[in-house]
Coordinates of C-alpha atoms in Angstrom, one line a residue:
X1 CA 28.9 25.8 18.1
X2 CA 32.2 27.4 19.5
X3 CA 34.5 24.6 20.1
X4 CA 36.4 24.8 23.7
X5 CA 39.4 25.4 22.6
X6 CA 38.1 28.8 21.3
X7 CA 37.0 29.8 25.2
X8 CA 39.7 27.9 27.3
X9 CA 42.8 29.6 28.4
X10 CA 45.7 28.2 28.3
X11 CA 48.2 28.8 30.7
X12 CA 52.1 28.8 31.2
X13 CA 52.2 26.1 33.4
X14 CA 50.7 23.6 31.0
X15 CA 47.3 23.5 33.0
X16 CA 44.2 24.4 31.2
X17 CA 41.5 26.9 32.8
X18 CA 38.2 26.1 31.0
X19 CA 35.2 28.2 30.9
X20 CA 33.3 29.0 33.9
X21 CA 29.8 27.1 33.6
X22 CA 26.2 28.4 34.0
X23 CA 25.5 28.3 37.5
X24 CA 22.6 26.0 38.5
X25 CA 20.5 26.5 41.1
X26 CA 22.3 23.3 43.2
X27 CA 25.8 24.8 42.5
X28 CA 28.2 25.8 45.0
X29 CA 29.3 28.9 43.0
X30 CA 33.0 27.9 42.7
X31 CA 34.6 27.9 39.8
X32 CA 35.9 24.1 37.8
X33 CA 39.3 23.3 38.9
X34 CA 41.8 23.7 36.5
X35 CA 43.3 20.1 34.9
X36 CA 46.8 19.6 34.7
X37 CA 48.5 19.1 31.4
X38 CA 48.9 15.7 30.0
X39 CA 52.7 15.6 29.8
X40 CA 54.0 13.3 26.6
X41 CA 55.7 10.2 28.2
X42 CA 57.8 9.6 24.8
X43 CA 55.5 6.7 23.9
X44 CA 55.2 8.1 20.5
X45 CA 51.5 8.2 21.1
X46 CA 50.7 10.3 18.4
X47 CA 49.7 13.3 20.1
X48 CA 51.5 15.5 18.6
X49 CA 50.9 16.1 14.9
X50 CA 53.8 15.1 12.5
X51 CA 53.9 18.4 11.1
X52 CA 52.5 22.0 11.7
X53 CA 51.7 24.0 8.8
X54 CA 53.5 27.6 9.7
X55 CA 55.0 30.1 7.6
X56 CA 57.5 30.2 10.3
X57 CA 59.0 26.9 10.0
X58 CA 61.7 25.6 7.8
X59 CA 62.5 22.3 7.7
X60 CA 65.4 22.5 4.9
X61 CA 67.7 23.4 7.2
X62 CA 69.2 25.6 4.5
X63 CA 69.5 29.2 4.6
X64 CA 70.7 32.1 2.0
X65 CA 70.1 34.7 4.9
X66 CA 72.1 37.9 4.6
X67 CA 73.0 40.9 7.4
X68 CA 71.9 44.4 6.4
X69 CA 75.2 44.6 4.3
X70 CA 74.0 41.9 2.3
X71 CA 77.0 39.7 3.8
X72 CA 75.4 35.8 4.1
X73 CA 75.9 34.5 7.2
X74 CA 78.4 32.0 8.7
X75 CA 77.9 31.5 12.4
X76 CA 74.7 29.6 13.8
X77 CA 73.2 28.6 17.4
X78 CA 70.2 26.6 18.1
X79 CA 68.0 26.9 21.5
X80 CA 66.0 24.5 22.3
X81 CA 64.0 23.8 26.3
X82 CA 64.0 19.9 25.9
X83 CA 61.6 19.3 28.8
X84 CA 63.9 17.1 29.8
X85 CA 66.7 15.9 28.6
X86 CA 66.1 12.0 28.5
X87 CA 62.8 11.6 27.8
X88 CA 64.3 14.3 24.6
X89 CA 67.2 11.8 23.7
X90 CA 64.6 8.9 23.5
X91 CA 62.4 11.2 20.8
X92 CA 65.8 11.1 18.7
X93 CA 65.6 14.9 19.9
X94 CA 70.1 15.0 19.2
X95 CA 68.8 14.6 15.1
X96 CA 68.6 17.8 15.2
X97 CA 72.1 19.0 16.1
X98 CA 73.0 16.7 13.0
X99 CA 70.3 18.0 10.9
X100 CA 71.6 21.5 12.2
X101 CA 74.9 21.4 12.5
X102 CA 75.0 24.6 14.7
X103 CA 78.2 26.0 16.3
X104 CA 76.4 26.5 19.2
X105 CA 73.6 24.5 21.0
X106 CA 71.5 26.0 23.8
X107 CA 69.1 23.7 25.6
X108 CA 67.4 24.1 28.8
X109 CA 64.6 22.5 31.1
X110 CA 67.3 19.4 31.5
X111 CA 66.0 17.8 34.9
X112 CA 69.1 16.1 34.9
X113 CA 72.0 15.9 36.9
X114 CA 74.9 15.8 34.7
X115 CA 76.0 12.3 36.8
X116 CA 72.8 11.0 35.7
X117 CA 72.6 11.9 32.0
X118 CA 72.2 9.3 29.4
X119 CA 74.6 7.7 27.0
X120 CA 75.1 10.1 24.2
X121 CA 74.3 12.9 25.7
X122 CA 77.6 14.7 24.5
X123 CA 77.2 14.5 20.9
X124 CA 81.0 14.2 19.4
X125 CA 82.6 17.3 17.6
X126 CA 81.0 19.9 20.3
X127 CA 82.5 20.6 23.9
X128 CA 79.9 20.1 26.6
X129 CA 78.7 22.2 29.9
X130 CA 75.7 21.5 31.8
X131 CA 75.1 23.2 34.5
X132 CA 72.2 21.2 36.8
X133 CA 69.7 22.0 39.5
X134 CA 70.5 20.8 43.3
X135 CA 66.7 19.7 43.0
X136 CA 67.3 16.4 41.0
X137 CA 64.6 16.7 37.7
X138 CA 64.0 19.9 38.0
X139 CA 65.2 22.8 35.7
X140 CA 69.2 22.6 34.4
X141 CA 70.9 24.2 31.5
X142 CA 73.4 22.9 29.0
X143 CA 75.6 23.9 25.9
X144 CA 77.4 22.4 23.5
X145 CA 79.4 24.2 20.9
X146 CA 82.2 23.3 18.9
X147 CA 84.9 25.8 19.5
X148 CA 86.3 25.7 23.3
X149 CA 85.4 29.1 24.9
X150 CA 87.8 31.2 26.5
X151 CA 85.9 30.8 29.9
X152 CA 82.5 29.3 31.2
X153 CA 80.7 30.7 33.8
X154 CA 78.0 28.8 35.6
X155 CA 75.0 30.6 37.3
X156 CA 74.1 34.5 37.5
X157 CA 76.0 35.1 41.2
X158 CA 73.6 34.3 43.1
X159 CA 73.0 31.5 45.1
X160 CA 69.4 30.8 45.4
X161 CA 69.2 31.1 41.3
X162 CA 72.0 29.2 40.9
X163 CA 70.9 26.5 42.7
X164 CA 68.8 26.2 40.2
X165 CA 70.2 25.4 37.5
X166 CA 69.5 28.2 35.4
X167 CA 72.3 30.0 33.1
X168 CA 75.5 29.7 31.6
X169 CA 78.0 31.7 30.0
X170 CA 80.7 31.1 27.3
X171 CA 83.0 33.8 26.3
X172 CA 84.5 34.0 23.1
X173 CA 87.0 36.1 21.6
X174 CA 84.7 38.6 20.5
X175 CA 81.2 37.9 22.3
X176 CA 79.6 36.1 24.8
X177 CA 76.6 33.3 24.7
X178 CA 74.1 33.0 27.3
X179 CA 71.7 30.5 27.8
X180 CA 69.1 30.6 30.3
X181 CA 65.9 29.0 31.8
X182 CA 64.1 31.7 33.5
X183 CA 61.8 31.1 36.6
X184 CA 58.2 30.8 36.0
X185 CA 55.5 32.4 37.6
X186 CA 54.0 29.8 38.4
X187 CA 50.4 28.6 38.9
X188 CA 48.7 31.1 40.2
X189 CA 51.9 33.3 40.3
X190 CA 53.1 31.7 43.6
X191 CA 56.7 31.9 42.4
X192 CA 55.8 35.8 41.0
X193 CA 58.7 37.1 43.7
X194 CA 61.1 34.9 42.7
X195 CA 60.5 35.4 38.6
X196 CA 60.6 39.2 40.2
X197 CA 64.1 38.4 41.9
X198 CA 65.4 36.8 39.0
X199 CA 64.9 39.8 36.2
X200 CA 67.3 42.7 37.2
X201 CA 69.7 40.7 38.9
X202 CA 69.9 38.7 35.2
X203 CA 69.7 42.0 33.8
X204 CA 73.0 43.4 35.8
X205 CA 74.4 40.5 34.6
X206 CA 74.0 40.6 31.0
X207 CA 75.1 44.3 30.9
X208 CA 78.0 43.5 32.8
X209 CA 79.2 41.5 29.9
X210 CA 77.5 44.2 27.2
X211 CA 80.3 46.8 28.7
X212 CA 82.8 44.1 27.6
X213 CA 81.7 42.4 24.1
X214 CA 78.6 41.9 22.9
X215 CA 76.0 39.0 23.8
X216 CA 73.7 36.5 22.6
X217 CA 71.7 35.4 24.9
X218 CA 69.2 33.0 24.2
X219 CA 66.4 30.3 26.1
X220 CA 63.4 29.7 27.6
X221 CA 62.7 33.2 29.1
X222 CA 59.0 32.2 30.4
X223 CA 57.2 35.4 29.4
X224 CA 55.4 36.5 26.0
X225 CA 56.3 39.7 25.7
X226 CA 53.7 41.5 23.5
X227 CA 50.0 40.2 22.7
X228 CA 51.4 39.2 19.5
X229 CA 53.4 36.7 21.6
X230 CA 50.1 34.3 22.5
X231 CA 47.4 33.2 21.1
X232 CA 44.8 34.5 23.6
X233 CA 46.4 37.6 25.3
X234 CA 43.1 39.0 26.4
X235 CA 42.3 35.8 28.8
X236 CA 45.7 35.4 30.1
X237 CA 47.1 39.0 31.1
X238 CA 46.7 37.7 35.5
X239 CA 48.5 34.7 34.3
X240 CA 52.1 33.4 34.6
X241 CA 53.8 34.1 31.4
X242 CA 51.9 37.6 30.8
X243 CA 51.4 39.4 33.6
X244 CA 52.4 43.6 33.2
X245 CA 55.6 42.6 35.8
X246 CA 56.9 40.2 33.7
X247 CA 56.3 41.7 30.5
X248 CA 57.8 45.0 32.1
X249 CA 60.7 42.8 33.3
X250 CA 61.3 42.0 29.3
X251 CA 60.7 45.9 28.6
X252 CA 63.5 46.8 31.1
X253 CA 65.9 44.5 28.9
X254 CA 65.0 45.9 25.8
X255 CA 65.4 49.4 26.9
X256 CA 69.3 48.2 28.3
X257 CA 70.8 48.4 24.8
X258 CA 69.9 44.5 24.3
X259 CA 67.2 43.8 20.9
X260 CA 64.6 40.8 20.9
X261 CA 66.1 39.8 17.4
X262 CA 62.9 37.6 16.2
X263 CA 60.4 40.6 16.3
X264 CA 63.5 42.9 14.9
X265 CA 63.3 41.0 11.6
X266 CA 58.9 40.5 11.6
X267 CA 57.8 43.0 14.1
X268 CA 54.0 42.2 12.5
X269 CA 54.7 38.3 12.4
X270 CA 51.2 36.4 13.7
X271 CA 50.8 33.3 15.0
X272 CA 55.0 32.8 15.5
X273 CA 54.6 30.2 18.5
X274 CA 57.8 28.1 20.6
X275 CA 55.7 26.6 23.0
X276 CA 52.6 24.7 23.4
X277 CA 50.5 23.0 26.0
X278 CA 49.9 19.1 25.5
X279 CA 46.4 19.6 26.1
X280 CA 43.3 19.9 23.9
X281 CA 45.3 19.3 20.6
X282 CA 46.7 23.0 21.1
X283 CA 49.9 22.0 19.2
X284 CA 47.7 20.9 16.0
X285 CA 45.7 24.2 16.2
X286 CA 48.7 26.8 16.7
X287 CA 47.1 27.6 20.3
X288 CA 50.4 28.7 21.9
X289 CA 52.9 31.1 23.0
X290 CA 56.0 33.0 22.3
X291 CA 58.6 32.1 25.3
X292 CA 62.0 31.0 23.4
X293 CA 64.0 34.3 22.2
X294 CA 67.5 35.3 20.9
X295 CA 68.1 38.7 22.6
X296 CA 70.8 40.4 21.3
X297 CA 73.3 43.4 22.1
X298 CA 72.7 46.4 20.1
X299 CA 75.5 46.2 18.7
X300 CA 74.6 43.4 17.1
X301 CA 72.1 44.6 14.8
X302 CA 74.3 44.5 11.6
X303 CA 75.4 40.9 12.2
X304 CA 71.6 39.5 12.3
X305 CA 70.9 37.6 9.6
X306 CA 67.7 35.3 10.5
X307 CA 65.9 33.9 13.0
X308 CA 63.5 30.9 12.6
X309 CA 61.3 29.2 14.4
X310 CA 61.6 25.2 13.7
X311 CA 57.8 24.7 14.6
X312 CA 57.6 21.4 12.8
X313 CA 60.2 20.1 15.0
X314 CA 58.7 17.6 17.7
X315 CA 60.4 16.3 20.8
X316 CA 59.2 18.7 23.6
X317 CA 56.1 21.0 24.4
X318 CA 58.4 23.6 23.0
X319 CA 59.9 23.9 19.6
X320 CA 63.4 25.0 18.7
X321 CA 64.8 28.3 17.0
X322 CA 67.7 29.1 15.1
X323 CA 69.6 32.2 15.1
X324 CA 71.7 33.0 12.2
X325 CA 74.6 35.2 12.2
X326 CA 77.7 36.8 10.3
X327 CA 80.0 36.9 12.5
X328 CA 84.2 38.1 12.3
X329 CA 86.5 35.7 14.0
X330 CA 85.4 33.6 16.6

């Protein structure tokens, strides 16, 4: 017997859409409604499986990763969409920056106002910048990284976005960083025009800075870009995450000078997952999506060393990645 997990689709929103049923002859016709996610409280339930078994994951935290030249690399930044930030500090989620010991940090999905954060928040050795939504819970952006940038910008330039809590930029002496946490769709793609809004204007941004020094940009970016990307493309191509706009509104990136750098190094890579809905064990079973990237400049290319996805990592319906660089001065 085919188990549901097999026929449901899961969608970006965390909601489940399970199989239509045989009609009976008393039914109305309409179709189950769709149940909403159970989101992990940070009980330490055990929902979530200690560890996923994925050639993707690395759990050493060590790396002999080389560029093209063969030149091992010596710069590092971790992204990570923490749905939200304290329920993430009470999972021990700041291990990993220890574990890691990235230069750079990238996390997004906050829901905190930096007023409100928790005790600890600002690990020691990095410089902190959260950027937060108006909306209190609700989206938000932060960085930390250990050498001070020559300038942060918050927001994208434009008002509605940035309202919202969604990017930053740090500028170093040669390159910039950019985090983001990219609109969603939404349920039933009620938010579609906004995600729509949001693409070129982020585009124009990002290759504003590209005509300066290159960038890193890196986060939650809310769309799997090829069927690769998901575990179920064909069921899911009307839904948030995978419609043809937003996976053209990735296209139109790519084709700017800017590289997704994950498929770059395994362009035939299966099963390579960041996010997962709390539902239905989907975690346990790889059921999930490709949404985290680092998207690099062109330019770039011949610093890329790695990118890995941390799938064993718990603490969030997403997982962190790792991008691994050579780098000249900072």
């Amino acid at each position: 017997q085919k188990s549901e997990i097999d026929t449901s689709v899961f969608l970006l929103d965390g909601t489940v859409k399970m199989p239509r049923p045989k009609r009976q002859s008393s039914s109305s016709g309409k179709e189950p409604v769709a149940k909403k996610a159970k989101k992990d409280d940070g009980s330490g339930s055990g929902s979530e499986p200690e560890k996923i078994e994925d050639a993707t994951s690395d759990n050493t935290f060590a790396s002999d990763a080389v560029n093209p030249e063969g030149k091992k690399w010596n710069f590092k930044i971790v992204s990570w969409n923490v749905n939200g930030i304290r329920a993430w500090m009470q999972k021990d989620g700041l291990d990993l920056i220890k574990k890691e010991d990235p230069d750079i940090a990238c996390i997004q999905e906050t829901k905190c106002s930096e007023i409100k954060l928790p005790m600890g928040a600002k690990p020691k050795g990095y410089k902190s910048y959260f950027m937060s939504a108006k909306k209190e819970g609700y989206a938000g952006v932060a960085v930390y990284s250990k050498v001070e940038p020559e300038s942060v910008k918050y927001g994208i330039g434009d008002e509605e976005h940035d309202d919202e809590g969604r990017s930053i930029t740090l500028e170093y002496k040669h390159f910039y960083v950019v985090t983001a946490y990219v609109p969603n769709a939404g349920r039933k793609l009620v938010t579609l025009d906004k995600r729509m809004d949001w693409d070129p204007k982020f585009l124009k941004h990002l290759h504003d800075l590209d005509a300066l020094k290159p960038v890193i940009m890196c986060g939650d970016l809310n769309v799997a870009h090829l069927e690769i990307d998901l575990a179920n493309p064909k069921g899911n191509h009307k839904n948030a995450g995978f419609t043809k706009e937003e996976r053209s509104g990735f296209s139109n990136l790519l084709s700017a000078g800017f590289i997704d750098s994950y498929r770059h190094l395994y362009p035939d890579k299966t099963k390579a997952y960041t996010f997962w809905t709390y539902m239905m064990n989907a975690r346990a079973k790889n059921v999930g999506w490709r949404l985290d990237y680092f998207v690099l400049s062109e330019k770039l290319k011949s610093s890329l060393c790695d990118n890995i996805i941390r799938s064993s990592v718990m603490g969030s319906d997403h997982c962190p990645i790792t991008l691994l660089m050579r780098m000249g001065e900072q």
